[in-house]
Phi, psi and omega in degrees: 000319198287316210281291185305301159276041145261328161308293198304313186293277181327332164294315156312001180320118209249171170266127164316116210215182213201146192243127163250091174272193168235055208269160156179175212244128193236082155310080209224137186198158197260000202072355150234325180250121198238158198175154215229108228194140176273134172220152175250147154221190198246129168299001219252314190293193194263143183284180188227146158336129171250014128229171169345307186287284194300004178282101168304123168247151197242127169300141214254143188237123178291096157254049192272353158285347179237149177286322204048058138295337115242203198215059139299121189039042161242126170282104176322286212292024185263318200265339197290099250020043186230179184256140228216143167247132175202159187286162156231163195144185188043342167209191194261190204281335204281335175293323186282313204286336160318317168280311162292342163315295197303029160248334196097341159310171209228343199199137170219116186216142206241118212246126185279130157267356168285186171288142182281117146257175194278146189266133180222174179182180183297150187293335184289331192294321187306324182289341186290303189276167191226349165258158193283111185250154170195139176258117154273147165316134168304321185280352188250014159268337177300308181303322166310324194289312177313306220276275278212304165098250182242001161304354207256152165236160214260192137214179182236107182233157160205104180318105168330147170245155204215132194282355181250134173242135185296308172351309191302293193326284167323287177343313179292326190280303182346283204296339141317263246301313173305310174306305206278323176296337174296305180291339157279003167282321185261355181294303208300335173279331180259357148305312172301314190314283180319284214294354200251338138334309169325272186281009162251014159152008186060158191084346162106021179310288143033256205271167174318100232268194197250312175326326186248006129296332185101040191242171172270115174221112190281107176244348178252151184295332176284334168269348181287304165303344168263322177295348163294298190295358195266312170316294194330295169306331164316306184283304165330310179294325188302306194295333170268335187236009196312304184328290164302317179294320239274316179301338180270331169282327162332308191274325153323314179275328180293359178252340180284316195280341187273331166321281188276323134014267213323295182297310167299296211289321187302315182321331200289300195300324145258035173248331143327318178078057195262123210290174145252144170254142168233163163195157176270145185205094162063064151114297167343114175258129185248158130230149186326288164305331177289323191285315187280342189289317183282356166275324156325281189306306194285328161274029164245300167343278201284331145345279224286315173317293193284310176283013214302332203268002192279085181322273189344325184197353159321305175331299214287328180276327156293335179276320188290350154277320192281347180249010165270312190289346165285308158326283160334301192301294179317285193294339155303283219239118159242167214244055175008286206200159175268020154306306203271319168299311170292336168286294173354284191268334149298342202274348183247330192262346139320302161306308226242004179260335179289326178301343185244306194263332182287302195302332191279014185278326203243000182262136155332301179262355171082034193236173200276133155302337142329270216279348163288351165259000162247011170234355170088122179287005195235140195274350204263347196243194184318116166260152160311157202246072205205357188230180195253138176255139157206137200274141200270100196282005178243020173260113169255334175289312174330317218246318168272006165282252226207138193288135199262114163229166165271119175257187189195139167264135211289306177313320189284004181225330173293319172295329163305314213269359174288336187263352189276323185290338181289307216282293164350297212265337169258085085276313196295289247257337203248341186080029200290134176283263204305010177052069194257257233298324166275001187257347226244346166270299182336299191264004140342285172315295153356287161306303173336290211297294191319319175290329170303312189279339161286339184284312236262321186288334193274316166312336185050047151160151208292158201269170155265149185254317138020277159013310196225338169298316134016262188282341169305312203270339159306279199303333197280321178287306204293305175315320172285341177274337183298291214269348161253007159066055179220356185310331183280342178262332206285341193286283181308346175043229173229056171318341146208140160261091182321098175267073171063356259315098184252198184024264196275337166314352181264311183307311187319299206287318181306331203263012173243149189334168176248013151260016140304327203291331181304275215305309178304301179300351182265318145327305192263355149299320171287334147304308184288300179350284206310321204258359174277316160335312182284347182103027322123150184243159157236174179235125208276120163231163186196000000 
């Protein structure tokens, strides 16, 4: 299970991106009740105010019984210095705002039951007009008319927007906040691990083998290249088939986040030290605690499922899965040695550079297969459950169109964060008091992040972070093992750690003939004698 969704989520590395609209704002009030509504307009048109104070108000004339395609049985002096609502259709927007000029109107806003596009027209036609165009939702004009009836008046503004956002900040923290707990999450198990080794019989002989923990361990290198080659094929199926896939990654992921939810919170509770009450029922063995926490999880899983598109506060119930699920991931799937990491993480930020920048060379529309899956072909329909959200607090025009966020993919902070969890666990494996291999990625990663968001703000779009996260958090582990005269250890690591033989010692035996294993096993009983004597782990090679 663990194996699959790690293929499938990782195959999903989303980009950090920006919706670049034209968004603004249609004020309208009666003088006591005031209320606020999304309109797009075209910078191409008479510009609109970029605040409130500043804002011409105009009294709003309901004409939504007319197309306005021509200015037949309209009384000008009805119109004359006010702003007019009309529908649209049958003819193009330049045409309407022509006719409402020629009436003497002051404002023209055209209310759509379609999707809000930028209102556009021949480059000649812009210099012709002279009034304020905008197109609004038809229903967020009913409601203004229910409010308001015929007092009402408008202004037209449309507030600048600014590419540094507090949004960014949060993001930034999610994402530390994630890496450094994961990776001492997985140090502190493999610490727990050695001790419980320790006291069953020394040598880690013992201890709980990561099969019978659940955990993952990527140590060949041939398996790392199928596990790559499987995201690929992966991202591939999304990109042909997304309409279908998209609802099977819906469900995968609310039963993998309610799962690692499960696994933080039990973890939380015996780090508390929070008791269990059990009981039995015809054999059964329950426990209390395990029982409310998974009714706990699995009902925030299903929140986020029936409510996944309810933008305005659904976000919150996704980053709090997604930082579980991230959490999980690190403390799952572990990383041998660092070799298996430097293969890893070049071969994913190869994948993700060729996926954004290259594929748009061989797609139709010229857009990256990356960012059509992960944003989806329909801008209005199911998105991947794959990024970190957090809504962008200084866009309001923005935000009342549509919620505007700063994402993060969930790869960008698990793939670093795999390596970050390796350096936790050879601190652990070397006895470093100071965790100098895990204080020293940790803030690697930091820079990485930092350096993605300056580029991304000076660039105006979004970076692969991979890019950069990468080679800070590679070069920064390799450069500390250098420079403490350890590479050779930190490089080979602990591709197996002799365990009783049990766990990855069954995997060894599995992949050789089976008139070898006589022969084998007595070659590697006489090894582990020796080097158990010395106190020493060894490494199964054959």
């Amino acid at each position: 299970m663990e194996g699959t969704v790690a293929v499938v989520f990782l195959s999903l590395l989303c980009l950090a991106s920006e919706i670049n609209g034209q968004e603004a704002i249609s004020h309208i009030s009666n003088g006591d009740t005031e209320r606020e509504f999304c309109i797009v307009h075209n910078h191409s048109w008479t510009p609109l105010a970029q605040s409130l104070n500043s804002a011409m108000e105009y009294q709003l004339v309901n004409m939504t019984s007319s197309l306005l395609c021509d200015s037949s049985g309209i009384n000008a002096s009805s119109v004359m210095g006010k702003a007019l609502v009309v529908m649209r259709g049958n003819c193009d927007f330049s045409q309407k705002a022509l006719i409402a000029q020629g009436l003497g109107a002051m404002a023209l806003l055209i209310a759509s039951n379609k999707t809000l596009t930028i209102p556009s027209a021949n480059e000649s036609e812009y210099a012709k007009v002279n009034i304020s165009l905008a197109l609004m939702r038809y229903k967020d004009f009913l409601e203004a008319w229910q409010v308001f009836g015929n007092e009402m008046q408008v202004k037209l503004y449309a507030p600048p927007s600014t590419k540094i956002d507090p949004s960014i900040a949060v993001i930034l923290l999610i994402s530390i906040g994630t890496v450094v707990l994961g990776g001492y999450w997985s140090g502190a198990c493999e610490r727990e691990r050695l001790n419980s080794g320790a006291s069953g019989g020394g040598g880690g002989g013992g201890g709980e083998s990561k099969a019978d923990s659940g955990e993952l361990s990527l140590y060949s290198p041939l398996k790392v290249v199928i596990f790559v080659a499987l995201m690929c094929g992966m991202l591939v199926l999304m990109y042909f088939f997304y309409k279908v896939l998209v609802y099977v990654i819906i469900v995968i992921f609310c039963l993998a986040s309610a799962s690692a939810l499960y696994s933080c919170f039990d973890a939380v509770m015996d780090k508390i030290g929070c008791g269990t009450l059990r009981f039995s029922v015809r054999n059964w063995n329950f426990s209390v605690r395990s029982l409310l926490l998974a009714a706990v999880c699995i009902s925030i899983s299903v929140v986020w499922g029936v409510y996944r598109n309810e933008d305005r506060w659904i976000w919150i119930l996704q980053d709090l899965l997604g930082i579980a699920f991230c959490l999980n991931f690190m403390k799952t799937i572990s990383l041998s040695n660092f070799k298996i990491c430097v293969i890893l993480l070049s071969l994913l930020l190869v994948y993700d550079v060729f996926f954004v920048f290259i594929t748009p060379f061989f797609t139709k529309n010229g857009v990256s297969i990356m960012v059509q899956v992960a944003l989806g072909p329909d801008a209005s329909g199911e998105k991947l459950p794959v990024v970190m959200r957090v809504p962008r607090l200084l866009a309001w025009a923005q935000n009342l169109c549509m919620m505007q966020f700063s994402i993060l993919g969930y790869g960008d902070i698990i793939v670093p964060g795999l390596l970050v969890a390796y350096c936790s666990r050879f601190d652990v494996w070397i006895k470093s008091k100071r965790k100098v291999y895990f204080v020293s990625c940790c803030i690697a990663y930091f820079l990485g992040m930092i350096l993605t968001f300056i580029v991304m703000l000076l660039s105006g779009m979004g970076q692969p972070a991979l890019l950069y996260l990468v080679p800070f958090t590679v070069i920064t582990s390799a450069v500390v093992a250098g420079c403490r005269g350890e590479m050779k250890q930190f490089w080979a690591g602990t591709t197996y750690q002799v365990r009783g033989g049990e766990g990855e010692l069954y995997w060894c035996f599995s992949i050789i003939p089976k008139n070898v294993i006589p022969l084998v096993a007595v070659i590697f009983d006489c090894q582990y004698r020796f080097i158990k004597e010395k106190n020493l782990s060894t490494v199964c090679s054959f």
